[in-house]
Short mmCIF file of C-alpha atoms and ligand atoms in Angstrom, two decimals:
data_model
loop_
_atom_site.label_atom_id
_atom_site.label_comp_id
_atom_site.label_asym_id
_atom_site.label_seq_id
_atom_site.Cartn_x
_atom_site.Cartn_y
_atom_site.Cartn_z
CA UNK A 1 96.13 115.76 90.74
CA UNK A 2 97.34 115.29 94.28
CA UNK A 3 96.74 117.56 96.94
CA UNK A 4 99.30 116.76 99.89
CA UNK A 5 98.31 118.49 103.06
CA UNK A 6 100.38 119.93 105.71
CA UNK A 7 101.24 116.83 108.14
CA UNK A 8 99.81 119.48 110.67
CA UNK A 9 97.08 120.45 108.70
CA UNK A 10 93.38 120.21 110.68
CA UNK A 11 90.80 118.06 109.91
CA UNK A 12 88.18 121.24 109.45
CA UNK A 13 91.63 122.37 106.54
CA UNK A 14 90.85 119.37 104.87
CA UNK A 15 87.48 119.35 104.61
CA UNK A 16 87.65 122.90 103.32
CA UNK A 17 89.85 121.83 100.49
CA UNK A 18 87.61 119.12 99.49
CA UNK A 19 84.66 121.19 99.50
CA UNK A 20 86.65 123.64 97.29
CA UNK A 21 87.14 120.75 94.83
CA UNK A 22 83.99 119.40 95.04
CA UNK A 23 82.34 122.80 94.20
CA UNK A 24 84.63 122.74 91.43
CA UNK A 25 83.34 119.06 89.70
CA UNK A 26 86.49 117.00 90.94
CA UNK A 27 85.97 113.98 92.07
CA UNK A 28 87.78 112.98 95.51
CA UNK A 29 89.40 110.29 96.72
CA UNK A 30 90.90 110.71 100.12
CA UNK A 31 93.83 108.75 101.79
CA UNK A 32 94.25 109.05 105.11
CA UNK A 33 98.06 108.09 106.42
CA UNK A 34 99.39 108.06 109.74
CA UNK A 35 101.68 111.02 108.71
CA UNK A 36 99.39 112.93 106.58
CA UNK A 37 96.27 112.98 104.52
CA UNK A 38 96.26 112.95 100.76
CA UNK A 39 93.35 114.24 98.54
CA UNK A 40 93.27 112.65 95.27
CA UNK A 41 90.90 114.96 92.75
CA UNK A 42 90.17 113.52 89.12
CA UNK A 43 88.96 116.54 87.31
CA UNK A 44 89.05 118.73 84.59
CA UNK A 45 92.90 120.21 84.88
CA UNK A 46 92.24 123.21 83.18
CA UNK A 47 90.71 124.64 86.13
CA UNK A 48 93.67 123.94 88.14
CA UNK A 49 95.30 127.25 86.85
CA UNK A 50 92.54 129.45 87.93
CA UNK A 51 92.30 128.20 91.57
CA UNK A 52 95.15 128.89 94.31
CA UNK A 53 94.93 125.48 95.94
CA UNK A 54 98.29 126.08 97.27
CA UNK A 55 96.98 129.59 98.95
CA UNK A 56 94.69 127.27 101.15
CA UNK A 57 95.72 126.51 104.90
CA UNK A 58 96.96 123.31 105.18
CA UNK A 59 97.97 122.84 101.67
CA UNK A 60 101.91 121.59 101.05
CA UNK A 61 101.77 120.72 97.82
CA UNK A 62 99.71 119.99 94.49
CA UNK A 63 100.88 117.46 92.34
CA UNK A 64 99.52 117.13 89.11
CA UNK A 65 99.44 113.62 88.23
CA UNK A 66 101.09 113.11 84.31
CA UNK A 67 99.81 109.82 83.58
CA UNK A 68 96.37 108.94 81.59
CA UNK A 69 95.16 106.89 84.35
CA UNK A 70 95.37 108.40 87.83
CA UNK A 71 93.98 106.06 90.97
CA UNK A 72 95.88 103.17 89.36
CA UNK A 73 99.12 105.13 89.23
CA UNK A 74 102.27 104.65 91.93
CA UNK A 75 102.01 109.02 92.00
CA UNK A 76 98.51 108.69 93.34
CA UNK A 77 99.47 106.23 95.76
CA UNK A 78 103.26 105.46 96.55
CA UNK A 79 102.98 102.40 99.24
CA UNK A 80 101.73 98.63 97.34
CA UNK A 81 97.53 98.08 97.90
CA UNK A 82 96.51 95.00 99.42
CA UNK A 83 93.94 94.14 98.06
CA UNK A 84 91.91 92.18 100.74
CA UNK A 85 89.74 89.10 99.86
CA UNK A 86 88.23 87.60 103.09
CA UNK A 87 91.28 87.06 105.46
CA UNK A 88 93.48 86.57 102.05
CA UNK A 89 95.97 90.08 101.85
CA UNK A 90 97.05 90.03 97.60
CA UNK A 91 100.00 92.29 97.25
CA UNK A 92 101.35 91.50 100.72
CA UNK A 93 104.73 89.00 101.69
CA UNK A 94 102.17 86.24 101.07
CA UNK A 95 102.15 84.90 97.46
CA UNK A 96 99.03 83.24 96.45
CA UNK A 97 98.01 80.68 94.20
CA UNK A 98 94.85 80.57 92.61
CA UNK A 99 94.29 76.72 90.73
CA UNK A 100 91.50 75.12 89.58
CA UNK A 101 89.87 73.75 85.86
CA UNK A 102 89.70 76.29 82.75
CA UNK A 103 86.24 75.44 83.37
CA UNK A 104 83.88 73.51 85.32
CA UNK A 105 82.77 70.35 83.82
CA UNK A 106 80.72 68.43 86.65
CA UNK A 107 80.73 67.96 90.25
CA UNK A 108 82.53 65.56 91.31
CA UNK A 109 85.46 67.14 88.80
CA UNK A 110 85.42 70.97 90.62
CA UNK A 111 85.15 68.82 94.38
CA UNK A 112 88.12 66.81 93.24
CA UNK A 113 90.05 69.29 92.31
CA UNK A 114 89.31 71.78 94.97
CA UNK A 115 90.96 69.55 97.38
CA UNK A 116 93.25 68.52 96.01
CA UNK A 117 94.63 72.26 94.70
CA UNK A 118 93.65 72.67 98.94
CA UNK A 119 96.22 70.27 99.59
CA UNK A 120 98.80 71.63 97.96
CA UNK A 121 98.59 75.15 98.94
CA UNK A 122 96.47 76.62 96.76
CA UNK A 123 93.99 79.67 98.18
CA UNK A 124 91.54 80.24 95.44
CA UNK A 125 89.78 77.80 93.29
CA UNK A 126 89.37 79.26 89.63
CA UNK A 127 86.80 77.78 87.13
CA UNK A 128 85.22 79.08 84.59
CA UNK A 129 81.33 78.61 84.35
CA UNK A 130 80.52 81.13 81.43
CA UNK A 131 82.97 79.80 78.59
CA UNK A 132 82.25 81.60 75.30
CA UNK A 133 85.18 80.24 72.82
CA UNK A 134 86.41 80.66 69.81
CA UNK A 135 84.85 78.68 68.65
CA UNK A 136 80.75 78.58 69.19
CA UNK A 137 81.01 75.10 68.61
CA UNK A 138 83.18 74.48 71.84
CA UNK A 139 81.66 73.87 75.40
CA UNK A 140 80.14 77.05 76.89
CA UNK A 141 80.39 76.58 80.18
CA UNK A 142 77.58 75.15 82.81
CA UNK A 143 76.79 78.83 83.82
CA UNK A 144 74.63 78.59 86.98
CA UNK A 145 75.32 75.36 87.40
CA UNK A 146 78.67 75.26 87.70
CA UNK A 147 78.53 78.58 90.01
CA UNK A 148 76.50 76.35 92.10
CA UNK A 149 79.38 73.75 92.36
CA UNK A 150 81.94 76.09 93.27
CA UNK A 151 80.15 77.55 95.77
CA UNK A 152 79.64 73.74 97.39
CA UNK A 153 84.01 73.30 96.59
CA UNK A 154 84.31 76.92 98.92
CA UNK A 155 81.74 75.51 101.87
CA UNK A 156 83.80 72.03 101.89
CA UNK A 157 87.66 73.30 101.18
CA UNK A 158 87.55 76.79 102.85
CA UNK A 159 88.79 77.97 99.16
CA UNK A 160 88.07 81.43 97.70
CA UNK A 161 86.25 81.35 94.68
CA UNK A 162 87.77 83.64 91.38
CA UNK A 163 85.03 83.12 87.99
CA UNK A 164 85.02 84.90 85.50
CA UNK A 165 81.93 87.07 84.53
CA UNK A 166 81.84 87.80 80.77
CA UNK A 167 78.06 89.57 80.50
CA UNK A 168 77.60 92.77 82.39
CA UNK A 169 73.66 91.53 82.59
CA UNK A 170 75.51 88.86 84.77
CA UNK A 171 77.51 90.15 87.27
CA UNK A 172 75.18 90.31 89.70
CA UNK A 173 74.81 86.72 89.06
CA UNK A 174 78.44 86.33 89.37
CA UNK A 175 78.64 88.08 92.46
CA UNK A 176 76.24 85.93 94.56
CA UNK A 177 78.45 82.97 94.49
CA UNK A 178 82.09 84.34 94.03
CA UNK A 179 84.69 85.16 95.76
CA UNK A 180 86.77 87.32 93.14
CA UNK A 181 85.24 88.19 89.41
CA UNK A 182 87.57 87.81 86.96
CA UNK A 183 87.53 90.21 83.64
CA UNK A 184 89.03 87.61 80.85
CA UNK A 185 91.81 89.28 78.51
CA UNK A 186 89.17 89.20 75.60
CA UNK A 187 86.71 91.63 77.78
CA UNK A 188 89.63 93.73 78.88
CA UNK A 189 88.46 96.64 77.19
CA UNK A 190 84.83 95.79 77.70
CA UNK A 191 84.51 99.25 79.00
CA UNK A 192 80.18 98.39 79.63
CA UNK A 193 81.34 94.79 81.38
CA UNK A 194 84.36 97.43 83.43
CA UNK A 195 81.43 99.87 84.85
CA UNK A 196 79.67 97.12 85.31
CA UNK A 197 82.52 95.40 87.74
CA UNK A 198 83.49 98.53 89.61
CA UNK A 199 80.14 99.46 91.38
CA UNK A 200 80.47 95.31 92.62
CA UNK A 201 81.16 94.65 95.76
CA UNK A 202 84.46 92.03 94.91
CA UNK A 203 87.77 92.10 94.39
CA UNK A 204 88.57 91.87 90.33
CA UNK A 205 91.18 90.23 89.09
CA UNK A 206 91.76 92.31 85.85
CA UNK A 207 93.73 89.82 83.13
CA UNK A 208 95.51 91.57 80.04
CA UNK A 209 94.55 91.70 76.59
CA UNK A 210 96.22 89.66 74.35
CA UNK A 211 97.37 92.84 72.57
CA UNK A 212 96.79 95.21 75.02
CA UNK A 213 99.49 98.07 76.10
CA UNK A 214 100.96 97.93 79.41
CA UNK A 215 99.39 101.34 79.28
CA UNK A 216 96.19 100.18 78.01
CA UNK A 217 95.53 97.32 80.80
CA UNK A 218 96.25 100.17 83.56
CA UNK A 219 93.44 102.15 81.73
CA UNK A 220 90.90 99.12 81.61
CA UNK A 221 91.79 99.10 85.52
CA UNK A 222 91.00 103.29 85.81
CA UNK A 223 87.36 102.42 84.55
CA UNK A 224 86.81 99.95 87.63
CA UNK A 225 88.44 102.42 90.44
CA UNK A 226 86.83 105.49 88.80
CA UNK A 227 83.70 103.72 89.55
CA UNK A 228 84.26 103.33 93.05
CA UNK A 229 86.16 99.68 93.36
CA UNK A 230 89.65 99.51 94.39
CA UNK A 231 90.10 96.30 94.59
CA UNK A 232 92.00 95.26 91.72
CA UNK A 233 94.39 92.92 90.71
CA UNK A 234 96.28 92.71 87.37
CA UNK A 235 97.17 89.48 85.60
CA UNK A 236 99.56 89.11 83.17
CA UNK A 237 98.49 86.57 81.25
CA UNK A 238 100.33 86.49 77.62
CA UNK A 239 100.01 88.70 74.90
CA UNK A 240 100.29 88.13 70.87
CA UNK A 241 103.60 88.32 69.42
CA UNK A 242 104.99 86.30 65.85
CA UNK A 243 106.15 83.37 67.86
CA UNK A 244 103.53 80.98 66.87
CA UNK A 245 105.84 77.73 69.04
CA UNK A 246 103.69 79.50 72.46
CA UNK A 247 99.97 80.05 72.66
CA UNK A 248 101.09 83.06 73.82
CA UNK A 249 104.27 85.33 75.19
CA UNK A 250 104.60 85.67 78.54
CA UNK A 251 105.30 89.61 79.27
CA UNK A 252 107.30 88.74 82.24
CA UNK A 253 108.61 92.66 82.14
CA UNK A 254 105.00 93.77 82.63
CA UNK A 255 105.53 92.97 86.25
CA UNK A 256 107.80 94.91 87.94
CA UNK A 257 106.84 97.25 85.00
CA UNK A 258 103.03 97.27 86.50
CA UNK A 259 104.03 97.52 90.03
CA UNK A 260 106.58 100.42 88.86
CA UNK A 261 103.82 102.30 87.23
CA UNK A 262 101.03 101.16 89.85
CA UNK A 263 100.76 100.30 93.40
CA UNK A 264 98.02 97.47 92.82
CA UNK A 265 99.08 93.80 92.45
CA UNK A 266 100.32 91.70 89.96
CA UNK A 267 99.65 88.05 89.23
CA UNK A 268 100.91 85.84 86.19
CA UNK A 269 98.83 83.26 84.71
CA UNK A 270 101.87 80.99 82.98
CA UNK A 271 99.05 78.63 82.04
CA UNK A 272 97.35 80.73 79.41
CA UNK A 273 100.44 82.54 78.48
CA UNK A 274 102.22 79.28 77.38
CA UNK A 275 99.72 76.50 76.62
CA UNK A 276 101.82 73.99 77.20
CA UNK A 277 101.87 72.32 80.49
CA UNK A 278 105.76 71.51 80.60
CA UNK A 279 106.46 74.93 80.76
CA UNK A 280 104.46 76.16 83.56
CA UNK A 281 106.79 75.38 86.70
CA UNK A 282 109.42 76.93 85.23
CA UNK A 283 107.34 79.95 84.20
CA UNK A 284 105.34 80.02 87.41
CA UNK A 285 109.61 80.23 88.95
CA UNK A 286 110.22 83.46 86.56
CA UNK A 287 107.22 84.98 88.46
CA UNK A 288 107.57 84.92 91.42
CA UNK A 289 111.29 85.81 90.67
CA UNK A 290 110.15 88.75 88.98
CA UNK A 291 107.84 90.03 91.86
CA UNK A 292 104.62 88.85 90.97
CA UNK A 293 101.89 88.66 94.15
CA UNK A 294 100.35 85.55 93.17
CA UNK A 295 99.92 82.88 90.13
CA UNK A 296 96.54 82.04 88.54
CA UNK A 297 97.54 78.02 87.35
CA UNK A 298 95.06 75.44 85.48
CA UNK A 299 95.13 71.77 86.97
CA UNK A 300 92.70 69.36 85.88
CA UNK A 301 92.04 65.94 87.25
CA UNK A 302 93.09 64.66 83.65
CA UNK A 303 94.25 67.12 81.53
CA UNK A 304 93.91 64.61 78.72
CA UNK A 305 89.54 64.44 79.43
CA UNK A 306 89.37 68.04 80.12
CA UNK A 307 87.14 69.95 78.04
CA UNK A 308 88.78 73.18 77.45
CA UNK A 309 92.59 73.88 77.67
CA UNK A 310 93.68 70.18 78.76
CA UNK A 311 97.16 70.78 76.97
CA UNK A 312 98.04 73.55 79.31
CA UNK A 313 96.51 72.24 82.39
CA UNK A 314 99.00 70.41 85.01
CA UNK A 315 97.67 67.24 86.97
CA UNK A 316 97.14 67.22 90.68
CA UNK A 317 100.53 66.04 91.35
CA UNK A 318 102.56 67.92 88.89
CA UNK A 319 100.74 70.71 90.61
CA UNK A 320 101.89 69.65 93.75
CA UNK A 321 105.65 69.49 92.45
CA UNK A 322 105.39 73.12 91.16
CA UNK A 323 104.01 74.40 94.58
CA UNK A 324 107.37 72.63 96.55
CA UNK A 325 109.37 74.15 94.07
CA UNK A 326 107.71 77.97 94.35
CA UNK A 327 108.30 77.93 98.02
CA UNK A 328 111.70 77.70 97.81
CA UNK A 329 112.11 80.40 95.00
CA UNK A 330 109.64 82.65 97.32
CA UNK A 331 111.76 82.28 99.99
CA UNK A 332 114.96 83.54 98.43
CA UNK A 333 112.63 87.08 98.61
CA UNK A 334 111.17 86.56 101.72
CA UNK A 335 108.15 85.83 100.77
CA UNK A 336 105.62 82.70 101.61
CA UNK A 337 103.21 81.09 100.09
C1 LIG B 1 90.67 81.66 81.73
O1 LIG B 1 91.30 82.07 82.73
O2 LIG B 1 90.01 80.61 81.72
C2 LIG B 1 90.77 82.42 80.47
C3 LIG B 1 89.86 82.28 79.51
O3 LIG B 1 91.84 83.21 80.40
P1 LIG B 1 92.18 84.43 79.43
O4 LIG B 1 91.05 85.39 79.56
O5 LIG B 1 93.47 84.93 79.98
O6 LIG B 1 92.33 83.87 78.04
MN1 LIG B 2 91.61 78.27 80.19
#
């Protein structure tokens, strides 16, 4: 529930009111505005009956909230998060682009590309260093290793780093060396890998199961703001459907449907959602057209060599030619890039 206080209400009436809750096992968030505070309490509801909240000074209103998940939804929190990752604002007018390999494969490959992404706009480098596949057979990943080289493609680009981290047991690991952790749409309802994530001290971006629920992905994102973390981001990123043409379908609804329902933001990845390279500029377009806060996109120095997802990853300059073309369609909503 929501406890609105009086815009006049003292700072000694709100402390009373979340010592009342606290007594009572809730557990409070607190939102200070310029017009008024708001006290978020996650609890057992069935209390709410027997306690006159309402009777307390400096009480407006309580709110119960009617969703499942609560700190992720738009009643808890009306305004749009930013979700702050160095001096990068997600969920602000500025749309970001996040590019880079599926996965690492070698130096000289993650240097290469980081500048080049650099170049062309791009404000995160992605790569993936743990790479469990479908098939065990497929390359893993270079784990430390590759950590260790985008680290060195941050120190030389000024790029943020987003990994993914698919082991609880390494997130720490993770954490020493990225930017952003990334929870792949296979761990989405990891729920250990989840706790894990929201006692870290980084941003998440928080990608959809491939048959996950709207509903469901906002509850995957609960577990890592009930543990304390509020910095997440959702990615659409394709989900299962009969058309077998697409790697994926791109839920292009479950944006504005996401930032309806939430107040966090909302990227697209077009790149694991199609699997096909032709079709990610024009996919990447739908985004932003559709309100997404940033784009997650897979380039690779040559797609044709790469060792994991070559057919959906776009070369440096076809890259390039999808970031010209996403200004001007971001500009049409005022937004930059
Ligand atoms: C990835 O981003 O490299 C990835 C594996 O994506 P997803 O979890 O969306 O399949
Ligand atoms: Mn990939």
């Amino acid at each position: 529930m929501i406890v609105v206080m009086d815009n006049k209400a003292s700072k000694q009436e709100v402390q009373q009111v979340i010592e009342r809750l606290t007594d009572l096992g809730f557990q409070i968030h607190l939102s200070e505005g310029v017009e008024r505070t708001i006290i978020g309490a996650i609890g057992d509801k069935a209390i709410l009956n027997d306690i006159a909240l309402e009777a307390m000074n400096g009480v407006e209103k309580v709110v119960p909230i009617l969703q499942p998940y609560k700190l992720v939804s738009r009643e808890f929190k009306t305004d749009d998060s930013v979700v702050k990752v160095g001096d990068l604002e997600f969920g602000g007018t500025r749309i970001h682009v996040m590019a880079g390999p599926c996965a690492v494969e070698s130096r000289e490959q993650i240097l290469e590309t980081a500048e080049q992404v650099r170049n062309a706009g791009a404000t995160v480098l992605r790569g993936g260093a743990f790479k469990p596949r479908t098939s065990p057979y497929a390359f893993q990943g270079l784990e430390e290793e590759g950590l260790k080289m985008l680290a060195e493609a941050r120190e030389r680009t000024g790029l943020k780093i987003v990994t993914e981290v698919v082991d609880p047991r390494n997130v720490e690991l993770v954490c020493e060396y990225a930017d952003i952790l990334q929870i792949g749409a296979r761990n989405m309802q990891n729920f250990l890998l989840l706790k894990e994530v929201s006692s870290a001290d980084k941003p998440v971006v928080l990608k959809r199961g491939p048959s996950a629920t709207i509903e469901e992905w906002l509850m995957a994102a609960e577990y890592i703001m009930s543990g304390g973390n509020y910095n997440v981001i959702l990615c659409e990123r394709g989900i299962r459907t009969f058309e077998t043409y697409l790697r994926n379908t791109l839920d292009l609804s479950a944006v504005p449907v996401a930032k309806h329902l939430s107040h966090l933001p909302v990227i697209v990845d077009p790149s694991h959602a199609t699997g096909k390279w032709k079709l990610i500029k024009p996919m990447a377009m739908a985004a932003v057209a559709a309100g997404a806060d940033g784009l997650m996109i897979e380039v690779h120095p040559n797609p044709a060599q790469a060792l994991c997802d070559g057919p959906q990853s776009l070369t440096p300059a076809n890259f390039s030619s999808l970031m010209n073309d996403i200004i001007k369609i971001a500009a049409v909503f005022d937004r930059t890039i």
